[in-house]
Short mmCIF file of C-alpha atoms in Angstrom, two decimals:
data_model
loop_
_atom_site.label_atom_id
_atom_site.label_comp_id
_atom_site.label_asym_id
_atom_site.label_seq_id
_atom_site.Cartn_x
_atom_site.Cartn_y
_atom_site.Cartn_z
CA MET Q 872 82.62 111.81 155.42
CA ILE Q 873 79.28 110.98 153.75
CA TYR Q 874 78.96 111.07 149.94
CA LYS Q 875 75.68 111.45 148.07
CA ILE Q 876 76.08 109.50 144.82
CA LEU Q 877 73.38 110.03 142.19
CA LEU Q 878 72.59 107.17 139.80
CA GLY Q 879 72.74 108.24 136.16
CA SER Q 880 75.47 110.84 136.82
CA VAL Q 881 78.87 110.74 135.16
CA PHE Q 882 81.36 109.19 137.59
CA ALA Q 883 84.87 110.57 137.81
CA LEU Q 884 85.84 108.81 140.98
CA GLN Q 885 89.33 108.32 142.28
CA ILE Q 886 90.14 105.07 144.03
CA SER Q 887 91.68 107.09 146.83
CA VAL Q 888 88.17 108.17 147.84
CA LEU Q 889 87.54 104.63 149.01
CA ASN Q 890 90.50 104.30 151.23
CA ALA Q 891 92.76 107.32 151.03
CA GLN Q 892 94.77 106.28 154.06
CA GLU Q 893 95.86 102.89 152.77
CA ILE Q 894 95.98 102.90 148.96
CA GLU Q 895 98.20 105.09 146.79
CA THR Q 896 96.64 105.42 143.31
CA VAL Q 897 99.01 105.53 140.36
CA THR Q 898 97.28 106.46 137.09
CA SER Q 899 98.62 106.51 133.54
CA VAL Q 900 99.69 110.13 134.13
CA SER Q 901 102.63 108.71 136.10
CA ARG Q 902 103.61 106.43 133.24
CA ASP Q 903 107.29 106.53 132.30
CA ASN Q 904 107.38 103.88 129.59
CA LEU Q 905 104.83 101.69 127.78
CA THR Q 906 105.43 98.82 125.37
CA VAL Q 907 102.60 96.89 123.71
CA THR Q 908 103.60 93.57 122.12
CA ILE Q 909 100.79 92.01 120.09
CA TYR Q 910 100.48 88.38 118.95
CA ASN Q 911 98.47 86.90 116.09
CA GLN Q 912 96.32 84.94 118.53
CA GLY Q 913 94.25 87.79 119.96
CA ILE Q 914 96.48 88.54 122.95
CA GLY Q 915 98.86 91.35 123.81
CA LEU Q 916 101.73 91.69 126.26
CA ILE Q 917 101.56 95.05 128.04
CA LYS Q 918 104.74 96.34 129.70
CA ASP Q 919 103.80 99.41 131.74
CA GLU Q 920 106.36 101.33 133.85
CA ARG Q 921 105.23 104.09 136.21
CA LYS Q 922 106.93 106.31 138.78
CA VAL Q 923 105.60 105.39 142.22
CA PRO Q 924 106.24 107.18 145.55
CA LEU Q 925 107.05 104.57 148.20
CA LYS Q 926 107.55 104.77 151.93
CA LYS Q 927 109.78 102.41 153.83
CA GLY Q 928 107.86 99.30 154.82
CA ARG Q 929 104.53 98.14 153.51
CA ASN Q 930 102.77 99.98 150.67
CA SER Q 931 99.44 99.42 148.90
CA ILE Q 932 99.67 100.69 145.32
CA ALA Q 933 96.70 100.84 142.93
CA PHE Q 934 97.61 100.66 139.24
CA SER Q 935 94.60 102.04 137.39
CA ASP Q 936 94.06 102.38 133.62
CA ILE Q 937 94.87 98.74 132.86
CA SER Q 938 93.09 96.37 130.51
CA ASN Q 939 89.70 95.06 131.55
CA GLN Q 940 90.65 91.81 129.76
CA MET Q 941 93.91 91.31 131.64
CA ILE Q 942 94.85 87.70 132.43
CA PRO Q 943 95.59 88.06 136.18
CA GLU Q 944 97.83 85.00 136.46
CA SER Q 945 100.17 86.46 133.81
CA VAL Q 946 101.13 89.56 135.85
CA PHE Q 947 104.85 90.10 136.43
CA VAL Q 948 106.02 92.98 138.67
CA SER Q 949 109.53 94.44 138.59
CA GLY Q 950 111.29 97.24 140.45
CA ASN Q 951 114.36 98.04 142.54
CA GLY Q 952 114.28 97.53 146.28
CA ILE Q 953 110.79 96.08 146.47
CA ALA Q 954 109.21 92.74 147.32
CA VAL Q 955 105.70 91.85 146.15
CA LEU Q 956 103.63 90.47 149.03
CA GLU Q 957 100.24 90.30 147.31
CA GLN Q 958 98.48 91.41 144.16
CA ASN Q 959 94.75 91.68 143.41
CA PHE Q 960 92.97 92.43 140.16
CA ASN Q 961 89.75 94.36 140.87
CA TYR Q 962 87.36 94.44 137.93
CA ASP Q 963 84.01 94.85 139.74
CA LEU Q 964 83.32 98.27 138.24
CA LEU Q 965 81.30 101.23 139.42
CA THR Q 966 78.13 100.89 137.31
CA HIS Q 967 74.43 101.35 137.92
CA ASP Q 968 73.71 97.64 138.23
CA ASN Q 969 76.76 96.89 140.37
CA MET Q 970 75.94 99.70 142.78
CA MET Q 971 72.38 98.43 143.13
CA ARG Q 972 73.47 94.84 143.76
CA LYS Q 973 76.17 95.82 146.26
CA ALA Q 974 73.70 98.04 148.14
CA ILE Q 975 71.06 95.34 148.74
CA GLY Q 976 70.03 95.55 152.40
CA SER Q 977 71.32 99.10 152.85
CA THR Q 978 69.41 102.36 153.32
CA VAL Q 979 69.34 104.98 150.56
CA ASP Q 980 67.48 108.20 149.85
CA ILE Q 981 64.82 108.21 147.17
CA GLU Q 982 63.61 111.27 145.30
CA TRP Q 983 60.40 111.55 143.35
CA THR Q 984 58.03 114.19 142.03
CA ASN Q 985 54.37 114.31 142.95
CA PRO Q 986 52.60 114.21 139.57
CA ALA Q 987 49.61 116.15 140.93
CA THR Q 988 51.46 119.06 142.51
CA GLY Q 989 54.90 118.90 140.87
CA GLU Q 990 56.44 119.00 144.32
CA MET Q 991 59.71 117.07 144.79
CA LYS Q 992 59.70 114.62 147.69
CA MET Q 993 62.62 112.83 149.39
CA GLN Q 994 62.56 110.05 151.94
CA GLU Q 995 64.54 107.02 153.11
CA ALA Q 996 64.14 103.52 151.68
CA GLN Q 997 65.80 100.12 151.94
CA ILE Q 998 66.91 98.16 148.85
CA LEU Q 999 65.53 94.64 149.23
CA ALA Q 1000 66.43 93.20 145.81
CA PHE Q 1001 67.53 94.12 142.31
CA ASN Q 1002 66.47 91.99 139.34
CA ASP Q 1003 66.17 92.63 135.61
CA GLY Q 1004 67.25 96.23 136.07
CA GLU Q 1005 64.49 97.03 138.58
CA PRO Q 1006 64.94 97.59 142.36
CA VAL Q 1007 62.57 96.32 145.03
CA LEU Q 1008 62.35 98.95 147.78
CA LYS Q 1009 60.92 99.05 151.28
CA VAL Q 1010 59.50 102.54 151.79
CA GLY Q 1011 58.10 102.91 155.28
CA ASN Q 1012 55.87 99.89 155.78
CA LYS Q 1013 55.26 99.30 152.07
CA ILE Q 1014 57.15 97.39 149.37
CA GLU Q 1015 57.70 99.42 146.22
CA THR Q 1016 58.42 98.09 142.70
CA LYS Q 1017 58.61 99.96 139.41
CA TYR Q 1018 59.84 102.97 141.38
CA PRO Q 1019 59.32 106.16 139.29
CA GLY Q 1020 61.96 108.35 140.91
CA ARG Q 1021 65.70 108.26 141.43
CA ILE Q 1022 67.90 106.72 144.11
CA LEU Q 1023 70.63 108.60 146.01
CA PHE Q 1024 73.32 106.55 147.72
CA ASN Q 1025 74.74 107.73 151.02
CA GLN Q 1026 78.11 106.12 150.25
CA ILE Q 1027 79.91 104.14 147.60
CA PRO Q 1028 79.31 100.41 148.09
CA LYS Q 1029 82.49 98.56 149.03
CA ASN Q 1030 84.78 96.92 146.47
CA LEU Q 1031 83.58 98.88 143.47
CA TRP Q 1032 86.09 100.63 141.21
CA SER Q 1033 85.83 103.31 138.57
CA ASN Q 1034 87.98 101.24 136.20
CA PRO Q 1035 89.89 97.92 136.27
CA THR Q 1036 92.65 98.23 138.87
CA LEU Q 1037 95.61 96.14 139.97
CA ILE Q 1038 96.31 96.48 143.71
CA LEU Q 1039 99.92 95.70 144.69
CA ASP Q 1040 100.92 95.07 148.29
CA LEU Q 1041 104.65 95.91 148.30
CA GLU Q 1042 107.45 95.94 150.83
CA SER Q 1043 109.95 98.77 150.22
CA LYS Q 1044 113.43 99.02 151.70
CA GLN Q 1045 113.37 102.84 151.86
CA ASP Q 1046 111.45 106.04 151.26
CA SER Q 1047 111.91 106.80 147.58
CA GLU Q 1048 110.27 107.30 144.19
CA GLU Q 1049 110.82 104.12 142.23
CA LYS Q 1050 110.03 103.01 138.71
CA ILE Q 1051 107.65 100.05 139.09
CA GLY Q 1052 106.91 97.93 136.04
CA ILE Q 1053 103.96 95.63 135.53
CA SER Q 1054 103.78 93.25 132.61
CA TYR Q 1055 100.67 91.29 131.81
CA LEU Q 1056 98.87 89.48 129.03
CA SER Q 1057 95.55 90.82 127.83
CA GLN Q 1058 92.94 89.41 125.53
CA GLY Q 1059 91.02 91.67 123.16
CA ILE Q 1060 93.99 93.00 121.21
CA ASN Q 1061 95.12 91.59 117.87
CA TRP Q 1062 96.93 92.32 114.62
CA LYS Q 1063 97.09 91.02 111.09
CA ALA Q 1064 99.01 91.90 107.97
CA ASP Q 1065 97.42 93.08 104.72
CA TYR Q 1066 99.30 93.59 101.47
CA VAL Q 1067 98.52 95.49 98.29
CA ALA Q 1068 100.36 94.46 95.11
CA VAL Q 1069 100.21 96.43 91.85
CA LEU Q 1070 101.37 94.57 88.71
CA ASN Q 1071 103.12 96.27 85.81
CA ASP Q 1072 102.01 95.88 82.18
CA GLN Q 1073 104.38 92.98 81.51
CA ASN Q 1074 103.31 91.05 84.64
CA ASN Q 1075 106.96 90.59 85.57
CA LYS Q 1076 107.26 93.19 88.37
CA MET Q 1077 105.06 94.59 91.08
CA ASP Q 1078 104.99 97.22 93.79
CA LEU Q 1079 104.22 95.66 97.17
CA ASN Q 1080 102.92 97.63 100.14
CA GLY Q 1081 102.31 96.00 103.51
CA LEU Q 1082 100.03 97.32 106.24
CA VAL Q 1083 99.53 96.09 109.78
CA THR Q 1084 95.93 96.26 110.97
CA LEU Q 1085 95.66 96.62 114.76
CA THR Q 1086 92.43 96.05 116.70
CA ASN Q 1087 92.02 97.08 120.33
CA ASP Q 1088 88.74 95.79 121.79
CA THR Q 1089 89.72 96.49 125.40
CA LYS Q 1090 88.41 99.39 127.48
CA VAL Q 1091 91.80 101.04 127.89
CA SER Q 1092 93.85 103.22 125.54
CA TYR Q 1093 97.59 102.74 125.15
CA GLU Q 1094 98.97 106.18 124.41
CA ASP Q 1095 102.50 107.00 123.26
CA ALA Q 1096 103.37 103.29 123.26
CA THR Q 1097 106.25 101.40 121.72
CA LEU Q 1098 104.53 98.95 119.39
CA GLN Q 1099 105.91 95.45 118.80
CA LEU Q 1100 104.37 92.63 116.78
CA VAL Q 1101 105.26 88.95 117.05
CA ALA Q 1102 104.85 86.88 113.89
CA GLY Q 1103 104.52 83.15 114.47
CA THR Q 1104 102.28 80.79 116.37
CA VAL Q 1105 103.11 81.18 120.04
CA ASN Q 1106 101.92 78.63 122.57
CA VAL Q 1107 99.99 80.76 125.06
CA GLY Q 1108 102.16 81.09 128.13
CA VAL Q 1109 104.54 83.79 126.97
CA GLU Q 1110 105.34 85.64 130.20
CA ARG Q 1111 109.04 85.18 129.46
CA PHE Q 1112 108.76 87.92 126.81
CA ALA Q 1113 108.09 90.41 129.62
CA ARG Q 1114 111.67 89.86 130.74
CA LYS Q 1115 113.29 90.39 127.35
CA THR Q 1116 114.39 93.76 126.03
CA ALA Q 1117 114.02 93.91 122.27
CA ASN Q 1118 116.98 95.11 120.19
CA MET Q 1119 115.85 96.83 117.03
CA MET Q 1120 117.58 95.99 113.78
CA SER Q 1121 117.40 98.38 110.82
CA MET Q 1122 116.57 96.88 107.44
CA ASP Q 1123 118.39 97.71 104.21
CA SER Q 1124 116.38 100.61 102.83
CA THR Q 1125 117.72 99.99 99.31
CA VAL Q 1126 115.80 96.73 99.21
CA ALA Q 1127 112.45 97.35 100.87
CA SER Q 1128 111.72 100.41 102.96
CA SER Q 1129 109.97 99.67 106.23
CA SER Q 1130 108.80 101.70 109.20
CA MET Q 1131 109.44 98.65 111.37
CA GLY Q 1132 112.68 97.14 112.58
CA THR Q 1133 112.74 93.37 112.70
CA GLU Q 1134 114.68 90.75 114.61
CA GLN Q 1135 114.51 87.03 115.13
CA LEU Q 1136 113.18 86.09 118.55
CA GLY Q 1137 113.74 82.38 119.02
CA ASP Q 1138 111.47 80.71 116.48
CA TYR Q 1139 109.48 83.88 115.86
CA TYR Q 1140 110.00 87.32 114.34
CA LEU Q 1141 109.59 90.54 116.27
CA TYR Q 1142 108.63 93.76 114.46
CA THR Q 1143 109.12 97.08 116.24
CA LEU Q 1144 107.61 100.34 115.00
CA ASP Q 1145 110.24 103.05 114.71
CA ARG Q 1146 108.12 105.65 116.51
CA PRO Q 1147 105.66 105.73 119.43
CA THR Q 1148 101.97 105.41 118.54
CA ASP Q 1149 98.55 105.56 120.19
CA ILE Q 1150 96.39 102.43 120.29
CA MET Q 1151 93.05 103.74 121.47
CA SER Q 1152 90.22 101.81 123.08
CA ASN Q 1153 87.77 100.23 120.61
CA GLN Q 1154 89.93 101.32 117.68
CA THR Q 1155 91.13 99.72 114.48
CA LYS Q 1156 94.19 101.39 112.95
CA GLN Q 1157 96.71 100.60 110.24
CA VAL Q 1158 100.47 101.06 110.37
CA SER Q 1159 102.86 100.78 107.44
CA LEU Q 1160 104.90 97.57 107.45
CA LEU Q 1161 106.83 97.76 104.18
CA ASN Q 1162 106.98 99.58 100.85
CA SER Q 1163 108.83 97.84 98.07
CA GLU Q 1164 109.00 98.70 94.38
CA ASN Q 1165 109.80 96.59 91.31
CA VAL Q 1166 109.66 93.21 93.00
CA LYS Q 1167 110.29 90.46 90.44
CA VAL Q 1168 107.28 88.22 89.83
CA GLN Q 1169 106.21 85.50 87.42
CA LYS Q 1170 102.71 84.85 86.20
CA LYS Q 1171 101.98 81.14 85.75
CA TYR Q 1172 99.02 79.13 84.45
CA ARG Q 1173 98.44 75.68 85.91
CA PHE Q 1174 96.10 72.76 85.26
CA LYS Q 1175 95.92 70.29 88.10
CA GLY Q 1176 93.81 67.21 88.74
CA ILE Q 1177 91.58 67.35 85.67
CA ILE Q 1178 92.21 63.67 84.70
CA ASN Q 1179 91.60 60.62 86.85
CA VAL Q 1180 93.42 57.93 84.86
CA ALA Q 1181 91.27 55.13 86.29
CA TYR Q 1182 87.87 56.61 85.43
CA THR Q 1183 88.08 59.64 83.12
CA THR Q 1184 87.00 59.13 79.51
CA GLU Q 1185 86.48 62.75 78.50
CA VAL Q 1186 86.98 66.21 80.00
CA LYS Q 1187 85.20 69.24 78.61
CA GLU Q 1188 86.79 72.67 78.63
CA LYS Q 1189 88.72 73.41 81.79
CA LYS Q 1190 90.39 76.71 82.60
CA PRO Q 1191 93.78 76.96 84.34
CA PHE Q 1192 94.40 78.56 87.69
CA VAL Q 1193 96.40 81.80 87.55
CA PHE Q 1194 99.33 82.02 89.95
CA LEU Q 1195 101.56 84.96 90.78
CA ILE Q 1196 104.93 83.68 92.03
CA PHE Q 1197 107.74 85.63 93.64
CA GLU Q 1198 110.68 84.90 95.90
CA ASN Q 1199 111.30 86.75 99.14
CA LYS Q 1200 114.89 87.63 98.22
CA LYS Q 1201 116.92 90.81 98.54
CA GLU Q 1202 118.09 90.60 94.94
CA ASP Q 1203 114.46 90.42 93.76
CA GLY Q 1204 113.44 93.53 95.71
CA LEU Q 1205 112.27 92.10 99.03
CA GLY Q 1206 114.28 90.25 101.68
CA LEU Q 1207 112.05 90.87 104.73
CA PRO Q 1208 110.30 88.24 106.87
CA LEU Q 1209 106.67 88.55 105.75
CA PRO Q 1210 103.95 87.98 108.38
CA LYS Q 1211 100.96 85.92 107.34
CA GLY Q 1212 98.11 87.90 105.84
CA THR Q 1213 96.05 88.64 102.76
CA VAL Q 1214 97.62 89.88 99.52
CA ARG Q 1215 95.25 91.81 97.23
CA VAL Q 1216 96.51 92.22 93.67
CA TYR Q 1217 95.65 95.09 91.32
CA LYS Q 1218 96.56 96.05 87.78
CA LYS Q 1219 96.09 99.30 85.87
CA ASP Q 1220 93.80 99.41 82.82
CA GLN Q 1221 94.39 101.47 79.69
CA ASN Q 1222 93.10 104.57 81.48
CA ASP Q 1223 95.55 104.10 84.35
CA ARG Q 1224 92.79 103.01 86.75
CA LEU Q 1225 93.41 100.22 89.21
CA VAL Q 1226 91.44 97.01 88.65
CA PHE Q 1227 91.26 94.25 91.27
CA VAL Q 1228 92.51 90.95 89.76
CA GLY Q 1229 92.50 88.60 92.75
CA GLU Q 1230 93.67 87.88 96.27
CA ASP Q 1231 95.17 85.07 98.30
CA ASN Q 1232 96.48 84.42 101.79
CA ILE Q 1233 100.13 83.83 102.59
CA ASN Q 1234 101.63 82.11 105.63
CA HIS Q 1235 104.56 83.51 107.60
CA THR Q 1236 107.24 83.64 104.93
CA ALA Q 1237 110.92 83.68 105.77
CA VAL Q 1238 113.61 85.30 103.63
CA GLN Q 1239 114.51 83.19 100.55
CA GLN Q 1240 111.15 81.40 100.56
CA GLU Q 1241 108.85 81.34 97.55
CA VAL Q 1242 105.35 82.82 97.63
CA ARG Q 1243 102.54 81.56 95.38
CA LEU Q 1244 99.36 83.58 95.07
CA MET Q 1245 96.39 81.91 93.42
CA LEU Q 1246 94.43 84.76 91.79
CA GLY Q 1247 91.64 82.91 89.95
CA GLN Q 1248 91.12 81.17 86.62
CA ALA Q 1249 92.17 82.40 83.20
CA PHE Q 1250 89.50 83.38 80.67
CA ASP Q 1251 91.25 82.78 77.32
CA ILE Q 1252 93.08 79.50 77.99
CA THR Q 1253 91.37 76.10 78.03
CA ALA Q 1254 92.21 72.41 78.07
CA GLN Q 1255 90.17 69.44 76.84
CA ALA Q 1256 91.10 65.80 77.41
CA LYS Q 1257 89.91 62.43 76.18
CA ARG Q 1258 90.96 58.85 76.65
CA ILE Q 1259 92.34 57.45 73.38
CA THR Q 1260 93.53 53.98 74.46
CA TYR Q 1261 92.74 51.51 77.21
CA LYS Q 1262 94.13 47.99 77.56
CA GLN Q 1263 93.73 45.54 80.45
CA ILE Q 1264 97.01 43.66 80.80
CA GLY Q 1265 96.13 41.59 83.86
CA LYS Q 1266 93.86 41.57 86.88
CA ASP Q 1267 95.68 44.50 88.49
CA VAL Q 1268 97.54 45.98 85.52
CA TYR Q 1269 96.22 48.21 82.74
CA GLU Q 1270 97.54 50.67 80.16
CA VAL Q 1271 95.74 53.91 79.41
CA GLY Q 1272 96.47 56.76 76.98
CA PHE Q 1273 95.14 60.34 76.87
CA GLU Q 1274 95.14 63.27 74.49
CA VAL Q 1275 95.03 66.77 75.97
CA LYS Q 1276 94.30 69.74 73.70
CA PHE Q 1277 95.30 73.22 74.94
CA SER Q 1278 93.76 76.34 73.34
CA ASN Q 1279 94.94 79.94 73.62
CA ALA Q 1280 92.66 82.78 72.50
CA MET Q 1281 95.15 85.51 73.47
CA ASN Q 1282 97.35 87.40 71.04
CA THR Q 1283 100.57 86.28 72.72
CA LEU Q 1284 102.33 82.95 73.09
CA THR Q 1285 101.53 81.46 76.49
CA GLN Q 1286 103.08 78.71 78.60
CA VAL Q 1287 101.01 76.53 80.91
CA ARG Q 1288 101.93 73.80 83.37
CA PHE Q 1289 99.88 70.61 83.25
CA GLU Q 1290 100.17 68.46 86.39
CA GLN Q 1291 99.10 64.81 86.42
CA TYR Q 1292 98.76 62.39 89.32
CA PHE Q 1293 99.25 58.62 88.82
CA PRO Q 1294 98.05 56.18 91.51
CA ASP Q 1295 99.72 53.03 92.81
CA PHE Q 1296 102.77 51.83 90.85
CA TRP Q 1297 103.10 53.37 87.42
CA ARG Q 1298 105.41 53.55 84.41
CA MET Q 1299 105.34 56.03 81.54
CA LEU Q 1300 105.20 54.15 78.24
CA SER Q 1301 105.16 57.07 75.83
CA GLU Q 1302 104.66 60.83 75.77
CA SER Q 1303 104.68 63.46 73.03
CA ARG Q 1304 106.90 65.78 75.10
CA LYS Q 1305 109.16 65.07 78.05
CA SER Q 1306 107.60 65.27 81.50
CA VAL Q 1307 109.26 66.25 84.78
CA LYS Q 1308 108.76 64.06 87.85
CA GLU Q 1309 107.68 66.24 90.76
CA ASN Q 1310 107.34 63.42 93.30
CA SER Q 1311 106.73 59.67 93.33
CA ASN Q 1312 103.18 59.98 91.97
CA THR Q 1313 103.09 63.34 90.16
CA VAL Q 1314 104.59 64.61 86.92
CA TYR Q 1315 104.13 67.84 85.01
CA TRP Q 1316 104.60 69.17 81.49
CA ASP Q 1317 105.38 72.80 80.63
CA VAL Q 1318 103.47 73.38 77.40
CA GLU Q 1319 103.73 76.38 75.10
CA ILE Q 1320 100.54 77.39 73.27
CA PRO Q 1321 100.92 79.73 70.26
CA ALA Q 1322 98.92 82.95 70.06
CA GLN Q 1323 95.35 82.13 69.03
CA GLY Q 1324 96.44 78.55 68.51
CA GLU Q 1325 96.42 75.03 69.93
CA THR Q 1326 98.92 72.47 71.27
CA ILE Q 1327 98.34 68.72 71.67
CA LEU Q 1328 99.88 66.61 74.45
CA THR Q 1329 99.59 62.83 74.46
CA PHE Q 1330 100.81 60.27 76.97
CA THR Q 1331 100.36 56.56 77.72
CA VAL Q 1332 100.98 55.09 81.13
CA GLN Q 1333 100.91 51.62 82.67
CA ILE Q 1334 99.29 51.32 86.12
CA ASN Q 1335 99.89 48.40 88.48
CA LYS Q 1336 97.54 48.30 91.46
CA LYS Q 1337 99.73 45.94 93.47
#
């Protein structure tokens, strides 16, 4: 049979046209089950099961509607009573340029309109070359470039496909309709978590909503799919997940409601959406991860690294960093493994309108772990420091003293944490209030500053460079 294919037309070609006697095409219409597992690293694991009619002996099966960014070496095929003899990923697609390149040397029909008479002409030509989107044609005894008409192909060039296709060469033990599953990794699909936190008036509780943002940059849509997300850094080479069936675990809805079940999967966490969803080609969509109310939080002010004891003589006004701190605990209103992502914090003004007050990124956070969000720097709290004593004891030993003045312009008493690093070997000689040793070289003081008032902290330390 001869086919006239017109360039510029819309192609709705079935692979069976190419070789109807040898290849059985199985499209997504035959799909029985689809699971899409997405990783943070821009890859997805697609588990696609379809009902396939098989005859006893050798079968060539074409799985169409698969990702154009499939990693061919990651394909895993499963099914009862079959043996996989060969598999080929065909991604040379049926496009204008590909048809032209594949047809070089062949004879086609060309159609053009005589500009003087308006009469349509048709004749044979040979495609000699195709470069920069332009064909070079041999028409009769002449060579034609910048051809003004259109080209009609007498047949589809070999090895071109209407969409990316996986060809499976299978051996079947019997005539039957079997469920054949293919699992493969694909690039071009990703997810990330985004959180919205709304603080109450007292800054001691917040409502926390989590959303999963999915991005599908492949050329295939995954409709009515079971969606799973893996949180954690996976070393690429995860075909083993194709062989694991996920068991969903329901979370305690009295703590934090979630539309996703979660389970531990080795060193990672697996989230499974509780309903099928569509992940369309070239689409970004958001899915609810969690909704939690009245999560306990603490607002903290911190000064860190404003004094270098070896060189600082005076520090002008410095403002503290504002931290929002909460623990991922059931008793505090959470208790879910939190995927890494961005937390955006809001607070309502006097007119009940939300105002953005800062954002920070969190890492993957297990249950019972603490989360610290750095929101910015406070406006009404300042610290000034100056060196008040310095004494050289020996070549490598000196004593130095500082005075730090904290000011609070707010109408409420405020507590700040002042952290100080000491180099080398050190010993505290005196301090106006007791410090807490955080590690071998860092101490901190929790300092209360009265409303619209000031507090002074002094300390003297001996430093030994040896």
